[in-house]
XYZ file of C-alpha atoms in Angstrom:
178
model
C 249.189 -81.487 50.171
C 246.101 -83.670 50.003
C 243.482 -82.889 52.658
C 242.187 -85.585 54.794
C 238.816 -83.952 54.720
C 236.110 -86.383 53.537
C 232.692 -85.787 51.976
C 229.864 -85.924 54.509
C 228.433 -89.415 55.007
C 224.989 -88.313 56.248
C 223.857 -88.166 59.794
C 224.669 -91.010 61.953
C 222.541 -94.006 61.136
C 221.351 -92.467 57.891
C 222.782 -93.357 54.548
C 223.001 -90.763 51.694
C 220.462 -91.456 49.005
C 221.592 -92.525 45.578
C 220.476 -90.798 42.387
C 220.042 -91.806 38.852
C 223.236 -90.518 37.161
C 221.331 -89.269 34.003
C 218.723 -87.543 36.143
C 221.352 -85.952 38.383
C 223.347 -84.718 35.286
C 219.977 -83.269 33.985
C 219.351 -81.391 37.118
C 222.837 -80.061 37.626
C 222.810 -79.018 33.834
C 220.159 -76.523 34.645
C 222.836 -74.314 36.072
C 224.356 -72.230 33.268
C 228.156 -71.970 33.452
C 230.881 -70.431 31.490
C 233.340 -72.906 29.787
C 237.099 -73.309 30.360
C 239.801 -75.419 29.051
C 242.021 -76.473 31.921
C 245.715 -77.301 30.813
C 248.925 -78.418 32.601
C 252.418 -79.615 31.463
C 255.309 -78.048 29.772
C 256.830 -80.922 27.787
C 253.829 -83.418 27.700
C 250.859 -81.083 27.914
C 247.378 -82.225 28.779
C 244.003 -80.405 28.602
C 240.311 -80.792 29.370
C 237.135 -78.851 28.858
C 235.860 -77.850 32.494
C 232.871 -75.839 33.582
C 233.588 -76.671 37.357
C 235.582 -73.451 37.824
C 235.128 -70.517 40.176
C 236.809 -67.798 41.949
C 237.423 -68.582 45.618
C 239.251 -65.305 46.896
C 240.374 -62.098 45.540
C 243.065 -61.513 48.376
C 244.943 -63.734 48.180
C 243.945 -64.499 44.529
C 242.711 -68.129 44.590
C 240.590 -70.087 42.153
C 239.050 -73.616 42.195
C 238.637 -76.367 39.540
C 237.275 -79.800 39.709
C 239.021 -82.640 37.835
C 237.874 -86.182 37.336
C 240.491 -88.382 39.056
C 240.813 -90.578 35.815
C 241.476 -87.441 33.494
C 244.854 -87.432 31.997
C 245.247 -83.859 33.074
C 244.710 -84.878 36.701
C 248.115 -86.565 37.118
C 249.888 -83.822 35.086
C 248.576 -81.129 37.579
C 249.946 -83.120 40.449
C 253.277 -83.690 38.775
C 253.677 -80.050 37.676
C 251.969 -78.497 40.700
C 250.580 -75.819 38.372
C 247.929 -75.394 35.710
C 246.324 -72.831 33.410
C 242.734 -71.967 32.817
C 241.528 -70.398 29.549
C 237.878 -68.949 29.699
C 236.458 -69.550 26.300
C 234.730 -66.945 24.108
C 231.618 -67.609 21.989
C 233.637 -68.512 18.968
C 235.595 -71.241 20.720
C 232.897 -74.009 20.824
C 235.168 -76.080 18.490
C 237.998 -75.963 20.970
C 235.590 -76.830 23.881
C 234.231 -79.873 21.945
C 237.934 -80.941 21.172
C 238.966 -80.922 24.690
C 235.742 -82.781 25.733
C 236.363 -85.604 23.149
C 237.797 -88.559 24.883
C 239.053 -89.952 21.557
C 241.300 -87.011 20.713
C 245.019 -87.517 20.378
C 246.951 -86.819 23.602
C 250.007 -85.030 24.594
C 251.441 -82.470 22.305
C 249.217 -83.811 19.361
C 246.186 -82.811 21.511
C 247.123 -79.072 21.170
C 247.674 -79.096 17.291
C 244.053 -78.392 16.636
C 244.086 -75.059 18.578
C 246.378 -72.080 18.743
C 248.149 -71.821 22.193
C 250.985 -69.920 23.824
C 252.858 -71.264 26.907
C 252.047 -69.652 30.022
C 254.746 -67.298 31.412
C 255.068 -68.948 34.718
C 253.729 -72.500 34.289
C 254.598 -73.199 30.708
C 251.026 -74.627 30.430
C 249.241 -74.044 27.126
C 247.037 -70.907 27.208
C 244.378 -70.821 24.288
C 244.754 -67.912 21.821
C 241.419 -65.891 21.506
C 240.296 -66.837 24.971
C 238.043 -64.370 26.910
C 240.499 -64.444 29.801
C 243.088 -66.819 31.225
C 244.887 -67.538 34.598
C 248.022 -69.451 35.449
C 247.968 -71.008 38.807
C 250.227 -72.672 41.269
C 248.469 -75.806 42.923
C 248.031 -74.889 46.520
C 245.552 -77.579 47.747
C 243.748 -80.737 46.732
C 240.674 -81.940 48.292
C 238.626 -85.128 47.954
C 235.510 -84.480 45.844
C 234.274 -88.090 45.326
C 235.199 -89.094 41.770
C 236.901 -85.713 41.298
C 239.735 -83.784 43.015
C 239.004 -80.159 43.876
C 242.121 -78.316 43.116
C 242.859 -74.763 44.649
C 245.180 -72.673 42.693
C 247.055 -69.475 43.733
C 246.858 -67.130 40.871
C 250.400 -66.378 39.404
C 249.434 -64.485 36.276
C 246.230 -63.166 34.498
C 245.212 -61.764 31.187
C 242.064 -60.998 29.099
C 241.311 -60.685 25.508
C 238.945 -58.457 23.525
C 235.418 -58.297 24.867
C 233.428 -61.021 23.236
C 230.416 -63.169 23.903
C 231.266 -65.858 26.366
C 230.893 -69.597 25.525
C 228.135 -70.882 27.967
C 227.044 -74.455 28.801
C 223.394 -75.039 29.676
C 221.147 -78.202 29.609
C 223.744 -80.395 27.830
C 224.639 -77.885 25.128
C 226.855 -74.894 24.139
C 225.267 -71.539 23.921
C 226.159 -67.847 23.376
C 224.559 -64.820 24.906
C 223.191 -63.790 21.457
C 221.503 -67.201 20.981
């Protein structure tokens, strides 16, 4: 399933420039995004806060998520060949911070701090109160440097009551009414 595609290495005879990690994060942080929690696993679930999420195709329905290769959820997605994405509402900043905390408990304890329901097709936890959610079958993995780029075929979808979305911009969480 893994693509052999590699990231470009620059023009022949030219090395790609290196960038200060902090400065690069600052530049990339100027792009406002929504916030999601990505989950996988039926019996030993894992989760992480992610803003690298986008729609790829409506027909067929395909989405994309980027996951750090060292993240616990990475191996769970590969093992389960499935995942769920909960698009967070403005009132779910606490959940976003929880799943971004590298010191949080892991496994089933990781989900004791939030209300979830198991996805109908994947069994992956879906956060109650989310703006929207998707369950996906893993259909492709691509090399994205220190991340994997996962494509998921959408198996099921849903959305909650309209609410302000949770946004991420310039290193912080925001709401539309800020």
